[in-house]
mmCIF file of N, CA and C in Angstrom:
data_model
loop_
_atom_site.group_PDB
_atom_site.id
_atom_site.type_symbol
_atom_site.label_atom_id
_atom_site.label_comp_id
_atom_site.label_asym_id
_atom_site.label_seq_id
_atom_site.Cartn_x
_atom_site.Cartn_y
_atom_site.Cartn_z
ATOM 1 N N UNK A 83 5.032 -19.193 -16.237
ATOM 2 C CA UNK A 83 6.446 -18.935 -16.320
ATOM 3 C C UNK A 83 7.195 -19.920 -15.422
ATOM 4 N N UNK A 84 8.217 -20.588 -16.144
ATOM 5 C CA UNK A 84 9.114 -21.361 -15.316
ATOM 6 C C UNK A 84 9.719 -20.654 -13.701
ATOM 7 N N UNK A 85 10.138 -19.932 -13.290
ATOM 8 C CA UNK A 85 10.127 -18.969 -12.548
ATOM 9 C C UNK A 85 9.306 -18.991 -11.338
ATOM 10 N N UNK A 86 8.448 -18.702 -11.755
ATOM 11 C CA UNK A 86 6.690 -18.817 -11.276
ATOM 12 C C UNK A 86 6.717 -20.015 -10.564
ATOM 13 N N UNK A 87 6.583 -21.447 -11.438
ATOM 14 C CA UNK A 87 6.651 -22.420 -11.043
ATOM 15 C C UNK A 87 7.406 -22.719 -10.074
ATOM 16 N N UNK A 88 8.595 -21.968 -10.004
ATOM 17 C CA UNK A 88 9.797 -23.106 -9.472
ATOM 18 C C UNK A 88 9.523 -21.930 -7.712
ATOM 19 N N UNK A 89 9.159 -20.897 -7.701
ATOM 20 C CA UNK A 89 8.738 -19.725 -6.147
ATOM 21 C C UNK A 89 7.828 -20.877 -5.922
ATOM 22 N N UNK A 90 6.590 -21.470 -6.599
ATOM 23 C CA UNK A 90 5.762 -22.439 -6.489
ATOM 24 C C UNK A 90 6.062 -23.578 -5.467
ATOM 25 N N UNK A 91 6.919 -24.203 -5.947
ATOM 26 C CA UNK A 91 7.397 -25.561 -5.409
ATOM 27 C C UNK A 91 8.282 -25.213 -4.090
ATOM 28 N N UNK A 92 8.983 -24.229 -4.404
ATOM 29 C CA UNK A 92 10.219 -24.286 -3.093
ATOM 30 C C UNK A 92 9.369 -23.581 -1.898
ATOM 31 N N UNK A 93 8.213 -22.580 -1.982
ATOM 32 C CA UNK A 93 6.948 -22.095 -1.079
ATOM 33 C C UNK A 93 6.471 -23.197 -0.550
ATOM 34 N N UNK A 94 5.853 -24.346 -1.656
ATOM 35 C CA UNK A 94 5.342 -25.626 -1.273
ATOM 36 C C UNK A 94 6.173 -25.995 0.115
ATOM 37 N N UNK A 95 7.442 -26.478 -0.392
ATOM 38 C CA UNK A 95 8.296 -27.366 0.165
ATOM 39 C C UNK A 95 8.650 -26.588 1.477
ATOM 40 N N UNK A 96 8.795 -25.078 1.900
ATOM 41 C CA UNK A 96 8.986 -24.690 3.159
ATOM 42 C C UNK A 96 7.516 -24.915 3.874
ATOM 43 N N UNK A 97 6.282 -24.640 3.424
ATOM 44 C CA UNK A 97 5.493 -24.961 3.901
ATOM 45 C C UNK A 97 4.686 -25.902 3.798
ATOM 46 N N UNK A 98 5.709 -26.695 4.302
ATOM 47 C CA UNK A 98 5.462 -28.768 4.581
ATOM 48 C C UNK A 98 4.281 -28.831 3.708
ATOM 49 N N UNK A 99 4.178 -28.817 2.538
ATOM 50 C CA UNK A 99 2.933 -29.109 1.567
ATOM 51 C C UNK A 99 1.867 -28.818 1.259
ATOM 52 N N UNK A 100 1.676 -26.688 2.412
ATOM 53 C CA UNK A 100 0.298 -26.325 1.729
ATOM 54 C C UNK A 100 0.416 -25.490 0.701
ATOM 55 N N UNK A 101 -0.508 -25.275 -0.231
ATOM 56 C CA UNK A 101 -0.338 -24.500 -1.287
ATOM 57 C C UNK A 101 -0.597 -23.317 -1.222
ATOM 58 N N UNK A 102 0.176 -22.156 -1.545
ATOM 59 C CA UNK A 102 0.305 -20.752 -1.866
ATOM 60 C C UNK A 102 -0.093 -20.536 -2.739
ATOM 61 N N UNK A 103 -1.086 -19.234 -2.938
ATOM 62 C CA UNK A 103 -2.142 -18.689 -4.293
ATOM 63 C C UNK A 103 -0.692 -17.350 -4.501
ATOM 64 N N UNK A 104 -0.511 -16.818 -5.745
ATOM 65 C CA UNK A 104 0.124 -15.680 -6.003
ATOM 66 C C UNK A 104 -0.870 -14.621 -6.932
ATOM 67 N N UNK A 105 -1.207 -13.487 -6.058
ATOM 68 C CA UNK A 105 -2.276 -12.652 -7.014
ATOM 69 C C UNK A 105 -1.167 -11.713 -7.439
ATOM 70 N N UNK A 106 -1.975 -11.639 -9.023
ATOM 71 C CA UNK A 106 -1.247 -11.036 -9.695
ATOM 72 C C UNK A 106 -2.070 -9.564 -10.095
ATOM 73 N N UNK A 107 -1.483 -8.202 -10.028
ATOM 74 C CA UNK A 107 -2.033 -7.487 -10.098
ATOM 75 C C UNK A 107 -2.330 -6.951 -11.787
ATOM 76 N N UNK A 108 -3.363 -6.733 -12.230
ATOM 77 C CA UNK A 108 -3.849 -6.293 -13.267
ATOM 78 C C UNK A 108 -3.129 -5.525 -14.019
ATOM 79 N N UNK A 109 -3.266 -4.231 -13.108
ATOM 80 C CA UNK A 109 -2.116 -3.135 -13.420
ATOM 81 C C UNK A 109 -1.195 -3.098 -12.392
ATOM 82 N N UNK A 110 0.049 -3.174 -12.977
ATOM 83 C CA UNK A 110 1.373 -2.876 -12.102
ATOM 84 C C UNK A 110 1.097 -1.953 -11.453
ATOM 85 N N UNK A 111 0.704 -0.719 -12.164
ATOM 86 C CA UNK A 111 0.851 0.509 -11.549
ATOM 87 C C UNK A 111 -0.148 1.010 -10.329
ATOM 88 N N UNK A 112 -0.719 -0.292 -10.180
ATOM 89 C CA UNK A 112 -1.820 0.322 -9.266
ATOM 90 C C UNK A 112 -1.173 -0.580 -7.898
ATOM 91 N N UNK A 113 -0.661 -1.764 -8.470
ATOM 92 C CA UNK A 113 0.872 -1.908 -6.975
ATOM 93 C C UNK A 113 1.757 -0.964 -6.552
ATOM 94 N N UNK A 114 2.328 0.006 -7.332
ATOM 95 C CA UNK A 114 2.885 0.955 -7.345
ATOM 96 C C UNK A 114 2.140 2.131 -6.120
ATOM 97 N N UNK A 115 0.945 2.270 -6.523
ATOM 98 C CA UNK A 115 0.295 3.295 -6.069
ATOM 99 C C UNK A 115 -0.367 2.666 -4.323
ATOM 100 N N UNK A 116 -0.410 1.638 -4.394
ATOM 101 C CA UNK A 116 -0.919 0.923 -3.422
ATOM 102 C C UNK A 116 0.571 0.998 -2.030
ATOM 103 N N UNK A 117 1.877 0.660 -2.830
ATOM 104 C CA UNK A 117 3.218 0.948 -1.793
ATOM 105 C C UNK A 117 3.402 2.163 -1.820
ATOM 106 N N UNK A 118 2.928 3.452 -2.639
ATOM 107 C CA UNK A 118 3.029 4.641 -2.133
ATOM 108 C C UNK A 118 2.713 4.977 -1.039
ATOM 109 N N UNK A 119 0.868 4.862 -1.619
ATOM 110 C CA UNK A 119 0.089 5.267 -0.035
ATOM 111 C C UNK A 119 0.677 4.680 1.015
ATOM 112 N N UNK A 120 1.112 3.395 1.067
ATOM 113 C CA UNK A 120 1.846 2.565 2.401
ATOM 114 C C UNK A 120 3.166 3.002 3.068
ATOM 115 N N UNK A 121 3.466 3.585 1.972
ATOM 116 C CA UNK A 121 5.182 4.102 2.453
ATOM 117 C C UNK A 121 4.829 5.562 2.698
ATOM 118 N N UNK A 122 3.723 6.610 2.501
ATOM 119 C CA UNK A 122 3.373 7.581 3.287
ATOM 120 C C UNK A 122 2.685 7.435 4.585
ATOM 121 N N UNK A 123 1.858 6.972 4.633
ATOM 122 C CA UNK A 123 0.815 6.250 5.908
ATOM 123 C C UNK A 123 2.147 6.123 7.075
ATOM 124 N N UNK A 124 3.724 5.290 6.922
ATOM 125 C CA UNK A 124 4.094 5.001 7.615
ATOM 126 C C UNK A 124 5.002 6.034 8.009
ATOM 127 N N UNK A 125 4.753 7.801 7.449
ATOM 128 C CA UNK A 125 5.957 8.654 7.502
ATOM 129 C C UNK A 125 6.543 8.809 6.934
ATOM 130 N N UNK A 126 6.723 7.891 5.553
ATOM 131 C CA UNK A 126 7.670 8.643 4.215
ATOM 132 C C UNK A 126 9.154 8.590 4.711
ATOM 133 N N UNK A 127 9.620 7.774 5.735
ATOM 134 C CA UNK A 127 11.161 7.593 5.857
ATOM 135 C C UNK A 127 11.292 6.359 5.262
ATOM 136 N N UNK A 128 12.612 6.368 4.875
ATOM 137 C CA UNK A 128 13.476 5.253 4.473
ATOM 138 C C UNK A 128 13.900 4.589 5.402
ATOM 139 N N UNK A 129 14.344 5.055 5.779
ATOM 140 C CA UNK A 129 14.470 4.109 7.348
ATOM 141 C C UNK A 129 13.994 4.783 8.535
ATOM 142 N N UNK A 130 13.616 3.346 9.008
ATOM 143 C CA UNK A 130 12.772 3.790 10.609
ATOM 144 C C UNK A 130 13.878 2.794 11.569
ATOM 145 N N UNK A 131 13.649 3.112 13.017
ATOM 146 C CA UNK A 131 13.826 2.591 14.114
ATOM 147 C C UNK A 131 13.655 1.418 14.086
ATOM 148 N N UNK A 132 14.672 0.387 14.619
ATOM 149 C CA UNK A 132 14.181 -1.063 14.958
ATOM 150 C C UNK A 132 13.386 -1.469 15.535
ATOM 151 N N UNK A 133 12.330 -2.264 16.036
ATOM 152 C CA UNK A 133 11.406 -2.634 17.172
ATOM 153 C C UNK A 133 11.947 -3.470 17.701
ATOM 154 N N UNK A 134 12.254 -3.486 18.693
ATOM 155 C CA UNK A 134 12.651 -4.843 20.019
ATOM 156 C C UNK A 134 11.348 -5.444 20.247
ATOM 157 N N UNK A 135 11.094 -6.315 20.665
ATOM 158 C CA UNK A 135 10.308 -6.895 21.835
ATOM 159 C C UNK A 135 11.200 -7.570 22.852
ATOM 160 N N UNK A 136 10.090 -7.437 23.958
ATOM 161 C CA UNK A 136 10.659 -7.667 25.475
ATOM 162 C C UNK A 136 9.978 -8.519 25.700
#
């Protein structure tokens, strides 16, 4: 996909010329299920607290 290509090149070009792999998941839905578990794991809020560092 043209698209594809063009995240391709401008990735390239921020990172002074190494190449980025993009995995593509099989089933969508198992990306889906994969940011569930992740967005429970972290407490299931929408928004959290900022982190500072000191």
């Amino acid at each position: 996909m043209k698209i594809s290509q063009e995240v391709r090149e401008y990735a390239k070009e921020q990172q002074g010329g190494e190449s980025i792999d993009i995995k593509l998941i099989d089933d969508p839905l198992e990306g889906m299920r994969q940011k569930s578990k992740e967005f429970r794991a972290t407490g299931a809020e929408l928004y959290h607290p900022a982190v500072t560092e000191e």
